[in-house]
Coordinates of C-alpha atoms and ligand atoms in Angstrom, one line a residue:
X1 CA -14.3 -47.1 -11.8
X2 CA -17.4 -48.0 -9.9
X3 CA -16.4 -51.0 -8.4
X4 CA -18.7 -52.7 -6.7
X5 CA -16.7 -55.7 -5.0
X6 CA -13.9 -53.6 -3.9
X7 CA -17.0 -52.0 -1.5
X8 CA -17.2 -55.5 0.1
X9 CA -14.0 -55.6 2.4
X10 CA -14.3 -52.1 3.0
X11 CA -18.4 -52.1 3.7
X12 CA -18.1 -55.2 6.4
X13 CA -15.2 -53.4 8.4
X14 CA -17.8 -50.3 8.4
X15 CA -20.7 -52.9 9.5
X16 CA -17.7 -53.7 12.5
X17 CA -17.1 -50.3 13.1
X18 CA -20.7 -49.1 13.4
X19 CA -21.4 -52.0 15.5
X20 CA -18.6 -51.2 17.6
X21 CA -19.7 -47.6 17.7
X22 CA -22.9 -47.9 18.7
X23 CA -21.9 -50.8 21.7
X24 CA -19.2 -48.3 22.6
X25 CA -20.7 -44.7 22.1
X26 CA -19.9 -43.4 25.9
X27 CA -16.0 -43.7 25.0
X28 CA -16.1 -40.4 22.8
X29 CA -16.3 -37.6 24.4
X30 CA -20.5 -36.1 23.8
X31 CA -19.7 -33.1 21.8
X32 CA -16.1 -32.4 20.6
X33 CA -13.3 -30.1 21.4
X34 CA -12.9 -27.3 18.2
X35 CA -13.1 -24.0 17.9
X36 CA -15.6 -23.2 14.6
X37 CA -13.9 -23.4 11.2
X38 CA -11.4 -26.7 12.6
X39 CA -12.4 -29.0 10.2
X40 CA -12.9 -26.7 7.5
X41 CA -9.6 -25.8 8.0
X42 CA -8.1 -29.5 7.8
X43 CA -9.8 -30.5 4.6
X44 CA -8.3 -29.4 1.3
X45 CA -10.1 -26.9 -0.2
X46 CA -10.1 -28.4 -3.3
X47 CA -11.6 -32.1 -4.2
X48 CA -9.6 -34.6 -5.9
X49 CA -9.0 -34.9 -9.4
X50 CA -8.9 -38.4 -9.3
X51 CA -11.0 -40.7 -7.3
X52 CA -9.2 -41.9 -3.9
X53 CA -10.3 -46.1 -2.4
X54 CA -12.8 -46.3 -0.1
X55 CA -10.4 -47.7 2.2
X56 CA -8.8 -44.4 2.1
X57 CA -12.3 -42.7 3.1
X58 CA -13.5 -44.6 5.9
X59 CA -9.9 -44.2 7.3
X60 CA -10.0 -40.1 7.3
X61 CA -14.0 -40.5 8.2
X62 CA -12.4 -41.7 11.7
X63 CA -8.9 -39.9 11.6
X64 CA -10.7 -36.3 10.1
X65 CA -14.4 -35.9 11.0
X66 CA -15.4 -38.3 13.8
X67 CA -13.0 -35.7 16.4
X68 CA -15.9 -32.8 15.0
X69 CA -18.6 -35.2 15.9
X70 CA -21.3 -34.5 18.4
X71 CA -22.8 -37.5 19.9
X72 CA -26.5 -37.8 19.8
X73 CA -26.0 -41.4 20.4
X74 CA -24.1 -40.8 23.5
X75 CA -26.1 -42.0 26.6
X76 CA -24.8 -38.8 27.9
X77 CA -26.4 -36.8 25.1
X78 CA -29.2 -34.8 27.2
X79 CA -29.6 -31.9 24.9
X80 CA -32.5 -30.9 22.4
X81 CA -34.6 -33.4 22.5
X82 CA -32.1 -36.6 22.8
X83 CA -32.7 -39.7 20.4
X84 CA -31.6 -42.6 19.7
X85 CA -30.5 -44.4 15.7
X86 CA -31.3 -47.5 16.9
X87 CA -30.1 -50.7 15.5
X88 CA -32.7 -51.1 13.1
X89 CA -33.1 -47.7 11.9
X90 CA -29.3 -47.9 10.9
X91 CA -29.8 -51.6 9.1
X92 CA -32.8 -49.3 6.9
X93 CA -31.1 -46.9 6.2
X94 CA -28.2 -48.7 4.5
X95 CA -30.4 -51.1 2.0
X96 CA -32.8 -47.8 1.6
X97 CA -29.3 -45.9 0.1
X98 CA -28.4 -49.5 -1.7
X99 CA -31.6 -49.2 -3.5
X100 CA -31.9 -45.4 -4.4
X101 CA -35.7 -45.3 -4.4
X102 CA -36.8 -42.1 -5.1
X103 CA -40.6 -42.5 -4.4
X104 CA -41.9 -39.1 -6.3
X105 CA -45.3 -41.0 -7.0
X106 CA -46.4 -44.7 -6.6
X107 CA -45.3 -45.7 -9.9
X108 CA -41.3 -44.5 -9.4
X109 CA -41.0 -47.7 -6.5
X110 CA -44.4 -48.7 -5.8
X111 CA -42.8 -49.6 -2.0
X112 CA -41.8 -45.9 -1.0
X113 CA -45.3 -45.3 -1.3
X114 CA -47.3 -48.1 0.0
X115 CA -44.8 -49.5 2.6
X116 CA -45.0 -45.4 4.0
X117 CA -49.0 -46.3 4.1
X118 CA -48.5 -49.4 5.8
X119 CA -45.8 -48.2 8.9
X120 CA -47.8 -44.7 9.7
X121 CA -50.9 -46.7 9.7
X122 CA -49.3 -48.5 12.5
X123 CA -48.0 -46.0 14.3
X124 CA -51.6 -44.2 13.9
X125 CA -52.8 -47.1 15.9
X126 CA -50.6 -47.2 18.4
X127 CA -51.2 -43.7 19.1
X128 CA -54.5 -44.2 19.3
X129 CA -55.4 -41.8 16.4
X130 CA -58.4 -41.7 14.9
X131 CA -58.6 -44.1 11.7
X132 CA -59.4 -41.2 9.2
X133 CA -55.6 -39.5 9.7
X134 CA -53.8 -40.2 6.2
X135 CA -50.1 -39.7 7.1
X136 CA -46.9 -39.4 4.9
X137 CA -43.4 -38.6 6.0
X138 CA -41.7 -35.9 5.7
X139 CA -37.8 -34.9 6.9
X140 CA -39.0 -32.7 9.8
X141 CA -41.7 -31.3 11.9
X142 CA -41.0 -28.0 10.7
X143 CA -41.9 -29.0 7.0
X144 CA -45.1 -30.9 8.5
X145 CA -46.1 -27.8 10.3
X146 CA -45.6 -26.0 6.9
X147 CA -47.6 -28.2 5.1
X148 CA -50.1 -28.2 7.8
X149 CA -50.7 -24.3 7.6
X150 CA -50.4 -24.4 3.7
X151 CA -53.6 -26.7 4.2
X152 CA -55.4 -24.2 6.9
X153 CA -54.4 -21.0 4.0
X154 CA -56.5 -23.4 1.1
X155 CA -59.4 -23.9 3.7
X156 CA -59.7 -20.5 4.8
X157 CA -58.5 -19.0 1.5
X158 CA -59.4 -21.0 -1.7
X159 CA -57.9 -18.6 -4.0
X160 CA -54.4 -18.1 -2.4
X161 CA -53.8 -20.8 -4.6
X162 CA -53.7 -18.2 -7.8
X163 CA -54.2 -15.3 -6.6
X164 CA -52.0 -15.2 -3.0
X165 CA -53.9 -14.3 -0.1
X166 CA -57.0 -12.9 -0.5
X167 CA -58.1 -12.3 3.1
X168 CA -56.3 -11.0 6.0
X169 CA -55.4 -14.5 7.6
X170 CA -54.7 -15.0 11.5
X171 CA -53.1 -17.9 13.2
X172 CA -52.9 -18.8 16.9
X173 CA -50.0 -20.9 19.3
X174 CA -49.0 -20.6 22.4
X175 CA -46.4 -18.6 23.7
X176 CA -44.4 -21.3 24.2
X177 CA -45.1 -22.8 20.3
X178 CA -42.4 -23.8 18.8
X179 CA -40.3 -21.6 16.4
X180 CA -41.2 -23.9 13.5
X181 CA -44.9 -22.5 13.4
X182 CA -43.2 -18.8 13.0
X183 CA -41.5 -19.6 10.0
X184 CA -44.5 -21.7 8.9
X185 CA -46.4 -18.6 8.4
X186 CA -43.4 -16.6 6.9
X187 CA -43.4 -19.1 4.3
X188 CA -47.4 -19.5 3.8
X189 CA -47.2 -15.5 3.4
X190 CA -49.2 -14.7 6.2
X191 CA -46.8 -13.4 7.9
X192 CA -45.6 -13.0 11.3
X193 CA -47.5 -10.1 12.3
X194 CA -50.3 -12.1 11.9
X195 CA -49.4 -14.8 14.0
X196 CA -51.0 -14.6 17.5
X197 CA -49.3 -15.8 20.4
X198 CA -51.7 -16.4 23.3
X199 CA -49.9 -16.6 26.8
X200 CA -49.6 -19.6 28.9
X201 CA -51.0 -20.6 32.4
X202 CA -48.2 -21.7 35.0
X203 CA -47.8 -24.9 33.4
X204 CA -47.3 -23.2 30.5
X205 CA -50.1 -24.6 28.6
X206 CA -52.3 -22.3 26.2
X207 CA -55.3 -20.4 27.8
X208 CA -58.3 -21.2 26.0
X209 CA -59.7 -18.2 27.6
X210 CA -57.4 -15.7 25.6
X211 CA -57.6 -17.4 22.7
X212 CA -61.4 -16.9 22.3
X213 CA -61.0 -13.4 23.2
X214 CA -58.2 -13.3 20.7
X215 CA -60.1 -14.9 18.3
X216 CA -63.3 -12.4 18.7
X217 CA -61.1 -9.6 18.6
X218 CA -59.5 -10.5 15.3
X219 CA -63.1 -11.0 13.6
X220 CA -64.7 -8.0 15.1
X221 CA -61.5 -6.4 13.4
X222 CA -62.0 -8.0 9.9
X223 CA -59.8 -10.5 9.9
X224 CA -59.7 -14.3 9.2
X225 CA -59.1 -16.4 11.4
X226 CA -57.4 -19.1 10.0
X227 CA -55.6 -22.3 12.2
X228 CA -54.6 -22.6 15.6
X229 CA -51.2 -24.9 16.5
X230 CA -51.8 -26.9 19.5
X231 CA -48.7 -28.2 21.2
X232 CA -48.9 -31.2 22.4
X233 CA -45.0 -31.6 24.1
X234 CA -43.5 -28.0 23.9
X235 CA -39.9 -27.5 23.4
X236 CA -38.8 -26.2 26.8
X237 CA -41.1 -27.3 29.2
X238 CA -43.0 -30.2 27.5
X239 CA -46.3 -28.9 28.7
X240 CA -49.5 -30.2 26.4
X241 CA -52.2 -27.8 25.6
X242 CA -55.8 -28.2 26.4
X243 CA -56.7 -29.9 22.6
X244 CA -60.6 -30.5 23.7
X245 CA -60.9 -27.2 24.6
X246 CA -59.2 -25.5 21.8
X247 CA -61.0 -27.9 19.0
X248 CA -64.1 -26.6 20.5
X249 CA -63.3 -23.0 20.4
X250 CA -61.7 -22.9 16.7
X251 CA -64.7 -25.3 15.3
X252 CA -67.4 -22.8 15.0
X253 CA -65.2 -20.6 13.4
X254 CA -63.8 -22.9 10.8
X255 CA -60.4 -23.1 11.9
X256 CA -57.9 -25.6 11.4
X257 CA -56.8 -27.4 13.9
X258 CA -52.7 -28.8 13.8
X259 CA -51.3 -30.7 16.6
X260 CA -47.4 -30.4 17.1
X261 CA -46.4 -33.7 19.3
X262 CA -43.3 -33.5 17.0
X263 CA -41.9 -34.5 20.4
X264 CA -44.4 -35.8 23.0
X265 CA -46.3 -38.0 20.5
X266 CA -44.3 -40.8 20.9
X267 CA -45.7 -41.0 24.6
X268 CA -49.3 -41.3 23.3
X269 CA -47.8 -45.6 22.8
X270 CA -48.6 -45.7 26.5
X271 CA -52.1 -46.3 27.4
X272 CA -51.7 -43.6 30.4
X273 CA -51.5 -40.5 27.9
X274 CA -54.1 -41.3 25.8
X275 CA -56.4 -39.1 27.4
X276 CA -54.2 -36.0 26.5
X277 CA -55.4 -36.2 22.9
X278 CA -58.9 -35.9 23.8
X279 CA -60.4 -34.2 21.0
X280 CA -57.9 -34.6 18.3
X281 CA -60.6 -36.6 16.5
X282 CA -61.7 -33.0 15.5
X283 CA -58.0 -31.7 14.8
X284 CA -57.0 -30.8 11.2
X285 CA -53.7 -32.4 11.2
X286 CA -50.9 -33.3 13.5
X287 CA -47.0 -34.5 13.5
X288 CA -44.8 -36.7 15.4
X289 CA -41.6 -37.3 14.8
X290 CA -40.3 -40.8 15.2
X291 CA -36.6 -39.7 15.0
X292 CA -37.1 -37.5 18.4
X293 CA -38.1 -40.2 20.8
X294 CA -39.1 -43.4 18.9
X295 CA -35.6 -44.2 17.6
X296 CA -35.8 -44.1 14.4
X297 CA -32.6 -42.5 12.7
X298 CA -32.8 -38.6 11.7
X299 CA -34.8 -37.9 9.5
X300 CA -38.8 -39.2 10.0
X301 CA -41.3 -36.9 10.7
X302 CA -44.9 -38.2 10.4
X303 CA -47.6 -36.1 9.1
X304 CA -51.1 -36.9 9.3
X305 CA -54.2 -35.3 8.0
X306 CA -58.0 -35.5 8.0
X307 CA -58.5 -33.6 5.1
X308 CA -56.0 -34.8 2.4
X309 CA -58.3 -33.8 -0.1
X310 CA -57.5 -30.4 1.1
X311 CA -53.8 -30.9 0.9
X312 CA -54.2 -32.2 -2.9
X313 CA -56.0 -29.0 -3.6
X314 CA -53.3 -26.8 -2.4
X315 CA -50.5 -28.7 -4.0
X316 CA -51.2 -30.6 -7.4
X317 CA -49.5 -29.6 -10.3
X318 CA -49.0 -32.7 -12.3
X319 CA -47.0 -32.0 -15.7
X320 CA -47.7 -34.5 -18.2
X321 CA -44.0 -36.0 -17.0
X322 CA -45.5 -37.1 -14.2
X323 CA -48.9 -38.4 -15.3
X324 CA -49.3 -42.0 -14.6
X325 CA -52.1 -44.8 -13.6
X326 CA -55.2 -43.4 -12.9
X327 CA -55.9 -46.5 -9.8
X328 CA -57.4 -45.0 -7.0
X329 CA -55.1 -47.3 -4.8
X330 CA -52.2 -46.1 -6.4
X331 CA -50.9 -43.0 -3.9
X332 CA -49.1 -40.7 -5.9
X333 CA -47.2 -38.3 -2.5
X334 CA -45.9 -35.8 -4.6
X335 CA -49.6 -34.7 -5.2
X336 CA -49.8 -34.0 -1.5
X337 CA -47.0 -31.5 -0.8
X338 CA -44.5 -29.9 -1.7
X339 CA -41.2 -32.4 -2.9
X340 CA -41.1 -34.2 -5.8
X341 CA -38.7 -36.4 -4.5
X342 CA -39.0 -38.7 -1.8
X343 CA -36.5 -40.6 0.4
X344 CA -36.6 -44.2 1.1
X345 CA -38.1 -43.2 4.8
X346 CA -41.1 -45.5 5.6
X347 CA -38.5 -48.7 5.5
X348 CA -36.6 -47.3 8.3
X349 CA -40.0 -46.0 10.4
X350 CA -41.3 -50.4 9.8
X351 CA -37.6 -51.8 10.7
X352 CA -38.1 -49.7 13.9
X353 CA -41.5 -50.9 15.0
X354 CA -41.2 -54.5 14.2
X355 CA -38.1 -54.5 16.1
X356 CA -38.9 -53.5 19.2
X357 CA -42.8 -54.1 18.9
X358 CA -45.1 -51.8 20.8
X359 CA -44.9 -53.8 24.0
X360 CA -41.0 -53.2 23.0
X361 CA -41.1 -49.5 22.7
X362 CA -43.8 -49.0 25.6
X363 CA -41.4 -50.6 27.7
X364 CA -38.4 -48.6 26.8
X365 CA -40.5 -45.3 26.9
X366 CA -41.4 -46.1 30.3
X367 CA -37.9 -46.9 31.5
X368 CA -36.9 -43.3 30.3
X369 CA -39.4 -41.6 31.7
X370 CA -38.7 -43.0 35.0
X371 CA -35.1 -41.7 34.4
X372 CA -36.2 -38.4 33.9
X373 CA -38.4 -38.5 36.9
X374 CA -35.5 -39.8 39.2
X375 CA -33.8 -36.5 37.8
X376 CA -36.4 -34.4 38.7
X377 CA -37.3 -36.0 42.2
X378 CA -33.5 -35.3 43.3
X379 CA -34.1 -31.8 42.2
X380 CA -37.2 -31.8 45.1
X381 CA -35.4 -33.5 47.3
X382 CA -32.4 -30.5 47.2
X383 CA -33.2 -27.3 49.0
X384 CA -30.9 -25.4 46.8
X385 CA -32.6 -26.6 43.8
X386 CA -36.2 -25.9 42.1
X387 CA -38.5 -27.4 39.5
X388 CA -39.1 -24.9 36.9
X389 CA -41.8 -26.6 35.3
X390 CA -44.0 -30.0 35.3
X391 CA -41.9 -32.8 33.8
X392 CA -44.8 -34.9 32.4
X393 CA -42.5 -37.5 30.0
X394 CA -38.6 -37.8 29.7
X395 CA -37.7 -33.7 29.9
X396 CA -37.0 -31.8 33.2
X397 CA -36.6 -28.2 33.8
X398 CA -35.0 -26.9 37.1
X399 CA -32.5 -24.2 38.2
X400 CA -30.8 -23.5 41.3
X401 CA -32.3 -21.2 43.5
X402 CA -29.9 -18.5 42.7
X403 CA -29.0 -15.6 39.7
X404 CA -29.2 -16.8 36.4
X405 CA -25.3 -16.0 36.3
X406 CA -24.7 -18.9 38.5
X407 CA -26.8 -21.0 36.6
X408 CA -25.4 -20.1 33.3
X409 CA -21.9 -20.8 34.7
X410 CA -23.4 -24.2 35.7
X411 CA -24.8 -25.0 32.3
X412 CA -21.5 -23.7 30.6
X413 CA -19.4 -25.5 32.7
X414 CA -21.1 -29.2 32.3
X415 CA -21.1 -29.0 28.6
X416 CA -17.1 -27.5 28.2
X417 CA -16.6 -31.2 30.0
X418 CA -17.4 -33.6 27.3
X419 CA -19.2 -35.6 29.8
X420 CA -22.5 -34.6 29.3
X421 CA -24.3 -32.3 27.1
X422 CA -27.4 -30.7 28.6
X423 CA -29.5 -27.5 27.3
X424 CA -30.7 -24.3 28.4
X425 CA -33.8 -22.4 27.8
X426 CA -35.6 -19.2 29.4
X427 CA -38.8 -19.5 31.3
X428 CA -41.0 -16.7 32.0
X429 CA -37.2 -14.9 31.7
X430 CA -35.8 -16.8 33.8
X431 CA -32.8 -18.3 33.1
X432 CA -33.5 -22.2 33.4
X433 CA -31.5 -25.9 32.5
X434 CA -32.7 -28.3 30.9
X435 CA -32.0 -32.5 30.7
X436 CA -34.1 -34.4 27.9
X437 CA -33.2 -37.9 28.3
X438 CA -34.0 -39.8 25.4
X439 CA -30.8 -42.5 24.3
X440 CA -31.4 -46.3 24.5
X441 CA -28.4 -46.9 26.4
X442 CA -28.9 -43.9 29.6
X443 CA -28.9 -45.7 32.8
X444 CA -29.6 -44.8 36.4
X445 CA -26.1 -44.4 36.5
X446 CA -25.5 -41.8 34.2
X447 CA -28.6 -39.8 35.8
X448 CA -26.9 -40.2 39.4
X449 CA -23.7 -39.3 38.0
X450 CA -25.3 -35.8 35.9
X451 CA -26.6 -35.2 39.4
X452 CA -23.3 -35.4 41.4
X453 CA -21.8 -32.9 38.4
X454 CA -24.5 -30.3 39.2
X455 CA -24.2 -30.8 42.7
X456 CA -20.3 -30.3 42.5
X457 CA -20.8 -27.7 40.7
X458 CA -23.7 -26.0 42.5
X459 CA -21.3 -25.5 44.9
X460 CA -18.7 -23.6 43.3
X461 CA -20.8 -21.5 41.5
X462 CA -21.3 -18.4 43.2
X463 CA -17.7 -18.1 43.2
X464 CA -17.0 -18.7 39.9
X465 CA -20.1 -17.0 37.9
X466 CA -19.3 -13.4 39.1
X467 CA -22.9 -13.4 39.7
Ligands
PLP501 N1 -42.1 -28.9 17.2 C1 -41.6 -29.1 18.5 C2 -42.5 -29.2 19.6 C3 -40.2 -29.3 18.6 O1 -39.7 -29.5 19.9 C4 -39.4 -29.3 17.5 C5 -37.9 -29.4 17.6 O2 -37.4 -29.8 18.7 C6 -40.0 -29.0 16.3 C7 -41.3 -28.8 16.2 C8 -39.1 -28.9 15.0 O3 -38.6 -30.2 14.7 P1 -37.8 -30.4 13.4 O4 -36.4 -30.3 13.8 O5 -38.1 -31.8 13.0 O6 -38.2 -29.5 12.3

């Protein structure tokens, strides 16, 4: 039944077709043409009762669910935060399902763990991170962020643990945090009306200022003030909060300290950011994802922490199942958060790095940056445009100078094409797009010719938005 040589025909025409695919992405259109509920409505409802060749499969994968694809390997993919599976991540992924690892502690494949150690070590460096971050993957910043806050509840209150909380707990972001940290503190059970959202200068970076005073009002009120979330890259804008100045306000009060560059971490490769993580050598704990703008395949988020030992105390349960050696070299992840079971992630993460090398990825970084800023200095350049924000790395905001009804129209209209996929966020209310370039194969000339659709369509706007 399980044959495994009737996979070999059948696998090398997928090798061909994912080749081909990823040479040829910019044929399909970047997100598909269906109404919700198409494909759903094209599959039988119920499965087979007998098993159907592989042949048969990667036939209706192109035929049934390739038309419900959306791109994000499109070099026309500008939405979110665009990535790029590159070549290597792809090649990981296939021996890292061949294999099956499931790394729940060092014993289970003795690689999942160490080989993890070995590729965030690297990227530590590269990032110029301090050497006492331990780091271990996780699928997403959002689970990092929860792990990171589990951490700051065990600091602040040891005997959540048991007990729940114990204290009246209080955690700090930015207004423009992202909506991760919220549900970080639904889960934690600290709840959101105890998360404190400080507002955000014009570059919508956190006030230091109104944190402190937020931070001395909560105490003289009797709570706890527990963790503050700097963003290091936020979501819309991409601004990067003050960390120096935040470290230095949350460290007599014992707070930790979590760093989301889920995003803009991948910048700190290049030697002229480094100076935006001034102080993290005092942070708690901070996450980049390598799978938002270091092409690595979805899903790689890295987590690192100074204070594992804090971690381990909020999360080890270890059943006598899953007792094994006691060798202090052996790393046993499950005893730092909350899975059991572990994914195959770090090969894909060390594929990535060697292949391109840092001077490899600098380079590319680079390259996309100065996309994004040849976006954004043809938004200057245009009377009837404006810059809605400071585009610092690959991500520019801007709107044209006119009701947000025109601009939606705008937005609407370039992503009902297929030709391009771009996203849309609200500034200070204001209605505002958004183009994250972030795909190994955008050119200049997909940048020019995004431009010439918004300036077509500029145009015709205030006669079509009803605005
Ligand atoms: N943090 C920031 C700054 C983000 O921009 C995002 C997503 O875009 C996240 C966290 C959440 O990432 P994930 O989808 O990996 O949970």
């Amino acid at each position: 039944m399980h044959d495994v040589d009737s996979f070999r025909p059948v696998a090398r025409e997928a090798i061909e077709w994912i080749a081909d695919y990823l040479a040829n992405s910019r044929r399909y259109p970047v997100t598909p043409r269906m109404r919700p509920g198409d494909l759903i409505d094209r599959l039988p409802a119920q499965g087979p009762e007998t098993g159907e060749p592989l042949a048969q499969l990667l036939a209706d994968f192109e035929a049934q669910i390739l038309p419900a694809v959306g791109h994000w390997n499109h070099p026309r993919f500008f939405n979110y935060f665009s990535s790029t599976g590159s070549v290597p991540g792809v090649l990981a992924e296939m021996l890292a399902a061949a294999l099956n690892s499931n790394g729940i502690n060092w014993v289970a494949t003795p690689a999942v763990s160490e080989l993890e150690q070995v590729a965030l070590a690297w990227l530590r460096q590269w990032s110029g991170l301090p050497e006492d971050y331990f780091g271990q993957i996780f699928d997403t910043a959002s689970i990092s962020t929860l792990h990171a806050l589990a951490a700051a509840r065990e600091m602040a209150d040891p005997d959540s643990r048991r007990r729940g909380l114990t204290k009246r707990l209080r955690v700090y972001c930015s207004d423009q945090a992202h909506s991760s940290v919220d549900k970080a503190v639904i889960a934690v059970g600290i709840g959101l009306d105890n998360l404190i959202k400080i507002p955000t200068d014009a570059a919508f970076r956190l006030q230091p200022e109104l944190l402190r005073q937020a931070i001395e009002a909560d105490l003289a009120a009797g709570f706890t003030p527990c963790a503050v979330v700097a963003t290091l890259g936020t979501t819309s804008t991409t601004s990067v909060d003050p960390i120096r100045e935040i470290v230095d306000l949350a460290a007599p009060h014992n707070l930790w300290v979590h760093i989301d560059a889920a995003y803009a971490g991948a910048a700190l490769l290049l030697p002229e950011f480094a100076s935006l993580l001034q102080g993290a050598e005092r942070a708690h704990s901070y996450v980049v994802n390598p799978h938002k703008w270091l092409f690595v395949p979805v899903d790689c988020s890295a987590f690192y922490t100074r204070f594992p030992e804090i971690l381990r105390r909020a999360f080890t349960v270890t059943p006598e199942y899953l007792r094994t050696t006691a060798d202090p070299r052996a790393v046993n992840l499950m005893d730092y958060g909350i899975p059991l079971g572990r994914r195959f992630r770090g090969l894909k993460l060390w594929f990535v790095l060697r292949y391109f090398g840092r001077q490899g990825l600098i380079a590319e970084l680079r390259r996309q940056i100065e996309l994004a800023q040849r976006l954004r200095r043809y938004v200057e350049a245009d009377g009837r445009f404006e810059l809605a924000a400071p585009a610092p790395f690959s991500t520019v905001c801007f709107r044209k100078r006119a009701p947000a009804a025109e601009n939606r129209w705008i937005a609407a209209e370039i992503n009902r094409s297929g030709d391009f996929f771009i996203s849309q966020t609200l500034l200070r209310e204001q209605f505002t797009l958004r183009v994250a370039v972030g795909n190994l194969a955008t050119t200049e000339a997909d940048i020019d010719a995004l431009w010439e659709r918004l300036t077509a369509l500029a145009a015709l706007a205030s006669a079509h938005s009803g605005g």
